[in-house]
CSV table of C-alpha atoms in Angstrom, one decimal:
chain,number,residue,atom,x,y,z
A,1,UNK,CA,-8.8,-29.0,-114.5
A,2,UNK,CA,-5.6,-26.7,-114.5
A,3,UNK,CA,-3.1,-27.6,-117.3
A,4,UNK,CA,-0.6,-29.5,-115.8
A,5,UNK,CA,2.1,-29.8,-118.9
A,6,UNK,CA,5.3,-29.0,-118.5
A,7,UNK,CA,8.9,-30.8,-120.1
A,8,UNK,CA,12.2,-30.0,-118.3
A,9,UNK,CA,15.0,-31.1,-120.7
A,10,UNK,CA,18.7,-30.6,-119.3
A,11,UNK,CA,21.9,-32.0,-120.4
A,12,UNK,CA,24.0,-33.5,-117.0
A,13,UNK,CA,27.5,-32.7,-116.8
A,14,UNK,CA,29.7,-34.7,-115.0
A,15,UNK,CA,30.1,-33.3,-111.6
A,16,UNK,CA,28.8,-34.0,-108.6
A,17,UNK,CA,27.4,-30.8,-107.5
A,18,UNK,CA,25.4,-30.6,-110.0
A,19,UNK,CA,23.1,-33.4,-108.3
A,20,UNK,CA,22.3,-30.9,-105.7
A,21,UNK,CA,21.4,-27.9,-107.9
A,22,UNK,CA,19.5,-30.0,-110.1
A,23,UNK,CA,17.3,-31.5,-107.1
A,24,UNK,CA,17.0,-28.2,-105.7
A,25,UNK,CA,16.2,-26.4,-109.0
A,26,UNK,CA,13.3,-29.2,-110.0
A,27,UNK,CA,11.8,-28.6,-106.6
A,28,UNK,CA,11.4,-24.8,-106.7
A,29,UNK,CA,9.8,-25.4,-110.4
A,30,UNK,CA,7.2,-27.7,-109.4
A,31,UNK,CA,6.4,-26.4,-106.2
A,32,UNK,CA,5.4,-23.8,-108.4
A,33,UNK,CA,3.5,-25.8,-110.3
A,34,UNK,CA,1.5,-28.1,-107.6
A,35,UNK,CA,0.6,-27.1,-104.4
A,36,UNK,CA,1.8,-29.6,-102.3
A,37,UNK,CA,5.4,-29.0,-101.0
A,38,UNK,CA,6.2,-32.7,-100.5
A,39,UNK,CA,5.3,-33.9,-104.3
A,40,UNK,CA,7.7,-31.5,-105.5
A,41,UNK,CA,10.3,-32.7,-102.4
A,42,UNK,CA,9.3,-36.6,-103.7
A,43,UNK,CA,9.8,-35.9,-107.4
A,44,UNK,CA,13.2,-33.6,-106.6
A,45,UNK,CA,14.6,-36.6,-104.5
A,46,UNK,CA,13.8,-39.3,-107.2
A,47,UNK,CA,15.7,-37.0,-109.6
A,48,UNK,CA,19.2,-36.9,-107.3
A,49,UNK,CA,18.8,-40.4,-106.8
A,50,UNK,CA,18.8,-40.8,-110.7
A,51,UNK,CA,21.5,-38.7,-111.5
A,52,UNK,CA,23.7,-39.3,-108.5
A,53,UNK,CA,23.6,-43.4,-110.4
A,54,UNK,CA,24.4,-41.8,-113.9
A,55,UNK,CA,26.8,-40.1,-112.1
A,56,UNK,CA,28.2,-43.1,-110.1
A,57,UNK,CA,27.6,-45.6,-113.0
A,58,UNK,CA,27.8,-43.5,-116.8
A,59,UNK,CA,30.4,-43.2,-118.9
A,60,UNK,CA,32.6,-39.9,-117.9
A,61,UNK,CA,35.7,-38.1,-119.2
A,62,UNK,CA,35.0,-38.6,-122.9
A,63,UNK,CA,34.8,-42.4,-122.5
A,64,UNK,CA,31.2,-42.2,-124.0
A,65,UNK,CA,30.7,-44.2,-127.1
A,66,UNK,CA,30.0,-42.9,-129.7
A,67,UNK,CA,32.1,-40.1,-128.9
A,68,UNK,CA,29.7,-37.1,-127.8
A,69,UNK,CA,27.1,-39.1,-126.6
A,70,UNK,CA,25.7,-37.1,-123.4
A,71,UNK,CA,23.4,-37.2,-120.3
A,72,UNK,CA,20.5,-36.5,-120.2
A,73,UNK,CA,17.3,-35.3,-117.7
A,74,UNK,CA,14.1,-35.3,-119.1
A,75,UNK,CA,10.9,-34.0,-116.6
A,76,UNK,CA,7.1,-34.3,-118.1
A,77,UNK,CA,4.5,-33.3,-116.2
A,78,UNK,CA,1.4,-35.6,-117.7
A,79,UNK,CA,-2.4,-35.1,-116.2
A,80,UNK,CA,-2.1,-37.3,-113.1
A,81,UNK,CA,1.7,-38.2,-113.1
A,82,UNK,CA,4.8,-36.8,-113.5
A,83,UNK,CA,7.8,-39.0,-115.8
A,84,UNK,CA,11.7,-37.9,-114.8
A,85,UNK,CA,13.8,-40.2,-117.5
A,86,UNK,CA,17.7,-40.1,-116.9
A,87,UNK,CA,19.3,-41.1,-119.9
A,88,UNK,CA,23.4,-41.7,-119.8
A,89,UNK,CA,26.0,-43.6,-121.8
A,90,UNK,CA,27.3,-46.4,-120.3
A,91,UNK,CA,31.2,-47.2,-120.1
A,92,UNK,CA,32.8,-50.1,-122.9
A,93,UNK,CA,31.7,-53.7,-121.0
A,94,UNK,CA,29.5,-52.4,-118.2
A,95,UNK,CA,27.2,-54.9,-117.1
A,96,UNK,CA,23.5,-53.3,-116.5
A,97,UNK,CA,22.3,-57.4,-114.4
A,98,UNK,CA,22.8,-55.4,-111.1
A,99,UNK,CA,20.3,-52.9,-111.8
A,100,UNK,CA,17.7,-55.4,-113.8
A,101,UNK,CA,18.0,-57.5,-110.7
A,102,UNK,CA,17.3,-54.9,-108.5
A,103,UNK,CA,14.2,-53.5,-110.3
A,104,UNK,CA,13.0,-57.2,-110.4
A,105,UNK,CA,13.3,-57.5,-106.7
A,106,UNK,CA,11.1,-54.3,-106.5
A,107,UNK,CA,8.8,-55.8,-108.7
A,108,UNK,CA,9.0,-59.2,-107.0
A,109,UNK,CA,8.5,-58.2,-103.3
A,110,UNK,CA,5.3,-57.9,-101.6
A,111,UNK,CA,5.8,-53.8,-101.8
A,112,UNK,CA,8.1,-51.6,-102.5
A,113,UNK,CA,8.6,-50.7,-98.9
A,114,UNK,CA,9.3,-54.9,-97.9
A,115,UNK,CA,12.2,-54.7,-100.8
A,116,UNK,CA,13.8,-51.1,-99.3
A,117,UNK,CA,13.5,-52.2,-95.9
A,118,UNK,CA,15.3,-55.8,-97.1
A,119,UNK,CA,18.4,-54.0,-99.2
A,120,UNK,CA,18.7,-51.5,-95.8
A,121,UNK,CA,19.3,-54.6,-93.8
A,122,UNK,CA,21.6,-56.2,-95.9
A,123,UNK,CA,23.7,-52.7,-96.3
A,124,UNK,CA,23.4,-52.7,-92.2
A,125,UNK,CA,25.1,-55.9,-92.6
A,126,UNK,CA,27.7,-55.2,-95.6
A,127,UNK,CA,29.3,-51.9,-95.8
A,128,UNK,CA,29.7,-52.7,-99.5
A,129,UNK,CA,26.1,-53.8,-100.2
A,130,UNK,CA,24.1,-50.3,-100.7
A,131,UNK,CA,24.2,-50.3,-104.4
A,132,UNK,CA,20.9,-50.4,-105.7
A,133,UNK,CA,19.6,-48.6,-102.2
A,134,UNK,CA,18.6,-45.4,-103.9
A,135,UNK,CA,16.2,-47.5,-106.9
A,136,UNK,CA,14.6,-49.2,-103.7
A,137,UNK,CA,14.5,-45.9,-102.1
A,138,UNK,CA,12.8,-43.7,-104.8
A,139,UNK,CA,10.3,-47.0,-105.5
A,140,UNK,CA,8.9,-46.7,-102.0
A,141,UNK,CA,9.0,-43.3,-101.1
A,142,UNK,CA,8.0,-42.1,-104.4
A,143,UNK,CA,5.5,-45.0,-104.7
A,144,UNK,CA,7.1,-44.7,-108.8
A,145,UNK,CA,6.8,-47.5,-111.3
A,146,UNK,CA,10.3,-48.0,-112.4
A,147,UNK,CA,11.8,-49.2,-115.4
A,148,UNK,CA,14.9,-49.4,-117.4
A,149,UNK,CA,16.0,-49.6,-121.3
A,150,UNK,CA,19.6,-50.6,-122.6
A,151,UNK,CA,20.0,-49.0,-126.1
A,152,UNK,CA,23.3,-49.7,-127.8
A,153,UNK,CA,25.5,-48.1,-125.3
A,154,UNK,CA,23.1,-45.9,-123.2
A,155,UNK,CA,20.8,-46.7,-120.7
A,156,UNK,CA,17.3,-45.4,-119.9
A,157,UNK,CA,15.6,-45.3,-116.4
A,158,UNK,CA,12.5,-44.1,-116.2
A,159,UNK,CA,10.5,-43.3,-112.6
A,160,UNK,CA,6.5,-42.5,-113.4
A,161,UNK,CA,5.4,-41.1,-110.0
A,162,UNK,CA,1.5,-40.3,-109.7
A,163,UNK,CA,0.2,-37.3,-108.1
A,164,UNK,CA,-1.2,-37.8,-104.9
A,165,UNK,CA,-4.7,-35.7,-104.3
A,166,UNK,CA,-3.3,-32.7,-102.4
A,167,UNK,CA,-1.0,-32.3,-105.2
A,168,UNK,CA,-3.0,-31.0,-107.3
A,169,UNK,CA,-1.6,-27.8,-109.7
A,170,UNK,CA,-2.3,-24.3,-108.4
A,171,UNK,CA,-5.2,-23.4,-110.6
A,172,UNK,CA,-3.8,-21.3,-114.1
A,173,UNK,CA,-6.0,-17.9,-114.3
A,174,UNK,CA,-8.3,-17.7,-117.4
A,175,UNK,CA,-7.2,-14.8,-119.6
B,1,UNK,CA,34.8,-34.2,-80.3
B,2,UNK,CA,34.8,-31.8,-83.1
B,3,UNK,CA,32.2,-30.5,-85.3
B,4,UNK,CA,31.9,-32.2,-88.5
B,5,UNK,CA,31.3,-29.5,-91.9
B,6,UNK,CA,31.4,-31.8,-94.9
B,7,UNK,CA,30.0,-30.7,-98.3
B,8,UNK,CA,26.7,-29.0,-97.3
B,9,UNK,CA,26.3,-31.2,-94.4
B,10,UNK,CA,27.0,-29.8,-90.7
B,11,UNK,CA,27.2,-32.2,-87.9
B,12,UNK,CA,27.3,-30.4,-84.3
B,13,UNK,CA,28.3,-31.7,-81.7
B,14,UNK,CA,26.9,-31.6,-78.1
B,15,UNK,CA,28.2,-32.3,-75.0
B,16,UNK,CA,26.4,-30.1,-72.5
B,17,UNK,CA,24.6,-33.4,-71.0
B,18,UNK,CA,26.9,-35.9,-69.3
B,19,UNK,CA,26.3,-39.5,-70.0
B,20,UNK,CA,25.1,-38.1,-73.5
B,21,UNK,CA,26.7,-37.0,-77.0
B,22,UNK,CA,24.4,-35.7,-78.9
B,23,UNK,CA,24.7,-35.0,-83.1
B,24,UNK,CA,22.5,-32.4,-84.5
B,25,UNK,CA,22.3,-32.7,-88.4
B,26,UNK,CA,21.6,-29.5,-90.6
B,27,UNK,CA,21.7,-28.7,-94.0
B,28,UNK,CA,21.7,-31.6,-97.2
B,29,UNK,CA,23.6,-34.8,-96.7
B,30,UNK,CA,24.8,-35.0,-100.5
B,31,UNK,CA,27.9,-36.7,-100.8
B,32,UNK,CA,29.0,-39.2,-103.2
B,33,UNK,CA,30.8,-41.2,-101.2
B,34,UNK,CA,29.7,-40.2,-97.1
B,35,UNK,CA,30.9,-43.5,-95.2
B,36,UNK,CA,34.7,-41.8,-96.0
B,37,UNK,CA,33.9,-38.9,-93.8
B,38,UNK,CA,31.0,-39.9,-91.7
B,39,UNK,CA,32.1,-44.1,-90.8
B,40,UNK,CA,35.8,-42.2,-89.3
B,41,UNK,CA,33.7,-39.6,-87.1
B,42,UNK,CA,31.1,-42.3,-85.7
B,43,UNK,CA,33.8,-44.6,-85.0
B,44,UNK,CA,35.8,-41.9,-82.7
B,45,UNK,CA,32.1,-41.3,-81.4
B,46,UNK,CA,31.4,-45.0,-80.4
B,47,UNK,CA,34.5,-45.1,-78.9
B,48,UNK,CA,34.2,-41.8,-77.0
B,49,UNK,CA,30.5,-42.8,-75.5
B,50,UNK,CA,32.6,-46.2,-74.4
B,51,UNK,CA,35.1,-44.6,-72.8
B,52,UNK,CA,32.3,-42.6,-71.1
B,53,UNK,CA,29.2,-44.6,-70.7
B,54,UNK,CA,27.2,-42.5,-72.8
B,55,UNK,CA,24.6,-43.0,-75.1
B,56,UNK,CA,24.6,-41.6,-78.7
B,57,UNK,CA,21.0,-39.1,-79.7
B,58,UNK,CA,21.2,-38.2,-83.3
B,59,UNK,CA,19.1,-34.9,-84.1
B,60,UNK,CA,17.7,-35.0,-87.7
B,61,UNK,CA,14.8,-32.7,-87.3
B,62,UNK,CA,16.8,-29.4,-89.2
B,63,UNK,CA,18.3,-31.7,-92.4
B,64,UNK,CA,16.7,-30.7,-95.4
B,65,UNK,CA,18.0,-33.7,-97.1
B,66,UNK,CA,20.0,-36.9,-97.0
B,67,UNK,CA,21.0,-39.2,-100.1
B,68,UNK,CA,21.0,-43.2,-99.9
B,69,UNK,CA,24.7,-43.0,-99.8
B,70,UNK,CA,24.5,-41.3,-96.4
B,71,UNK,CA,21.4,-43.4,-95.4
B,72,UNK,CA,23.9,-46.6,-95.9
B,73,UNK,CA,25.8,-44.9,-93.5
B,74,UNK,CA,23.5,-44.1,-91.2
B,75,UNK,CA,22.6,-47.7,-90.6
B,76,UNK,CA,25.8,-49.1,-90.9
B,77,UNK,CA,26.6,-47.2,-87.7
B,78,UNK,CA,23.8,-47.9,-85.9
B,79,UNK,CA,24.0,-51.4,-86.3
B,80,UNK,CA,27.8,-50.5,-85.1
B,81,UNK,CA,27.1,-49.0,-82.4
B,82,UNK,CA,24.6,-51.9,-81.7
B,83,UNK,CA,27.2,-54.3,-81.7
B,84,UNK,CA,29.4,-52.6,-79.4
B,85,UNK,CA,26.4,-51.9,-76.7
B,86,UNK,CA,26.5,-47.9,-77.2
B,87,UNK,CA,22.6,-47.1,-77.0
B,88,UNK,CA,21.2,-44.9,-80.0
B,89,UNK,CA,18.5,-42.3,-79.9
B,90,UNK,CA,16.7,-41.2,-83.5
B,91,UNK,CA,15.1,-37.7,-83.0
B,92,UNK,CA,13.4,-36.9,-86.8
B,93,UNK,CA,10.8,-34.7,-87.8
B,94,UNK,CA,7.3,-36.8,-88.6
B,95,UNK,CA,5.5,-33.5,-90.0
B,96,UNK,CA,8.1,-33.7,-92.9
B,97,UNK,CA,6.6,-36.8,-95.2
B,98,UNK,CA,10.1,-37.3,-96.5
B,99,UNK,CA,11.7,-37.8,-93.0
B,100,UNK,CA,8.4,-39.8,-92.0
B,101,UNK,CA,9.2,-42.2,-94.4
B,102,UNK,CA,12.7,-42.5,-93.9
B,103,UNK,CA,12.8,-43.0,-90.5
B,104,UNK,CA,9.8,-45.5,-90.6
B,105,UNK,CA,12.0,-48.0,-93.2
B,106,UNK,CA,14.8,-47.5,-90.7
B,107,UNK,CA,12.9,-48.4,-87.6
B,108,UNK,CA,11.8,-51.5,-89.5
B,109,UNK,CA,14.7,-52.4,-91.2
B,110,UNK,CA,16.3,-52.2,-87.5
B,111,UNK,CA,14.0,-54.8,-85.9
B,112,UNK,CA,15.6,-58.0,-86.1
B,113,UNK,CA,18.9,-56.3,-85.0
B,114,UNK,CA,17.3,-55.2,-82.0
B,115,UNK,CA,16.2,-58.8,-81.7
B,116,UNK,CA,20.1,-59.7,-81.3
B,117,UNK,CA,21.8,-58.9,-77.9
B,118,UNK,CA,23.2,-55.5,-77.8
B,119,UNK,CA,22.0,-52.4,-76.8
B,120,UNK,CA,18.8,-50.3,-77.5
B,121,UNK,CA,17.8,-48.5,-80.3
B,122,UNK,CA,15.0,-45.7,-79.7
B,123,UNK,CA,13.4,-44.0,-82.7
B,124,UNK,CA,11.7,-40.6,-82.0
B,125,UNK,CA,9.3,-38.3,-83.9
B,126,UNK,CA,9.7,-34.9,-82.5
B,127,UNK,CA,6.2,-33.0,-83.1
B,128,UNK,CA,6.5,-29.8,-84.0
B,129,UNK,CA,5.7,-28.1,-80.9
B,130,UNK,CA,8.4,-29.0,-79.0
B,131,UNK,CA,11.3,-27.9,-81.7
């Protein structure tokens, strides 16, 4: 079996564009690495659904405690998975019970597609209901096992998203 | 109607068929906050295919991407234009797994509405040979 180990390891800066380039850059390096254009599209659009919410949700514009904490993107390629962690300081007081609740209606539903295809209907309903839409999103798309850690004053989400057969890695050349 | 250029997003818009407006998206719906640009447009659209007794086709086929934000917003409008009786046309590209999936969790998500009086909503996957 072709070795599939890799890390990607990048610090997020606070704008927005940088969602795009990230997404865009982590699919030209693992469609490198796998043969199979829409793992790397998959894995790209679970990691701009994970920033974007750093983005949307983290502590910005030096209000991250301690001073100099900072975001970051982690990407491990392991043999039949690959792990994207998104790891971002959370402003004084913010409460973390909306995204707990979300990942335990993903856990909770009869797939992950029933609980997206539920949070679409009630953001059809409520213009200012689509929070949560993009964890639903990457949980059935992705098919990823999502999870989340609160540590002090950062948060940790973690998508694992397994490699489908036709992903497998473009074979390495023996030297 | 005017084109819409937001971000990398393009939406054109096309007239050439009376009784029609159609939308073709292109490039990567990325926005942080969409509904402030696209809710405005789809509003002057829905009025617009009243005013003319059109219905609305929405090309996806050439988007290389769209965020949740701007899926919110997608549905949100069509259950709009639902509401106010405008029939909606969904062309996306089923050869591409990620608009596959998308559209599929739309079409589903959509059923009950279509359940509810109002008008139709059509979902199409364009094979490739006809693009």
């Amino acid at each position: 079996m072709a070795d599939r180990g890799f890390t990607i390891d990048l610090p997020i800066s606070e704008r927005w564009q940088v969602v795009d380039v990230l997404r865009t850059a982590v699919y030209q390096c693992l469609a490198v690495v796998f043969d199979a254009d829409s793992f790397a599209e998959m894995v790209s659009m679970v990691v701009g659904e994970l920033v974007e919410n750093a983005l949307k949700y983290g502590a910005w514009n030096g209000d991250a405690e301690p001073k100099g904490s900072e975001a970051r993107l982690k990407i491990r390629g392991l043999p039949a998975s690959v792990e994207i962690e998104v790891k971002n300081p959370l402003p004084a007081g913010a409460s973390t019970a909306l995204l707990f609740s979300m990942l335990e209606r993903i856990k909770k539903a009869p797939s992950p597609q029933e609980a997206y295809v539920e949070r679409l209907r009630e953001v059809a309903r409520d213009a200012t209901a689509s929070s949560g839409l993009g964890l639903m999103r990457i949980a059935y798309e992705a098919s990823c096992a999502l999870s989340a850690q609160v540590d002090g004053n950062n948060i940790c989400v973690k998508a694992l998203v397994d490699m489908p057969a036709d992903a497998a890695a473009i074979a390495t050349p023996s030297h | 109607m005017q084109n819409l250029t937001h971000e990398g997003l393009e939406i054109r818009v096309d007239m050439g068929t009376p009784g029609r407006i159609g939308f073709v998206w292109n490039g990567r719906a990325t926005s942080k906050e969409p509904g402030k640009v696209l809710t405005p447009f789809f509003d002057r659209a829905l009025t617009l295919a009243l005013e003319t007794g059109s219905w609305i086709e929405m090309h996806f086929e050439d988007l290389e991407h769209f965020n949740s934000s701007t899926i919110a917003a997608v549905i949100q409008f069509i259950n709009s234009a639902h509401s106010r009786h405008v029939d909606v046309v969904m062309h996306y590209d089923q050869t591409q797994k990620w608009q596959q999936l998308s559209f599929d969790a739309l079409r589903r998500a959509l059923r009950p509405f279509e359940a509810i009086s109002g008008s139709s909503i059509k979902f199409i996957p364009v094979p490739p040979r006809v693009r």
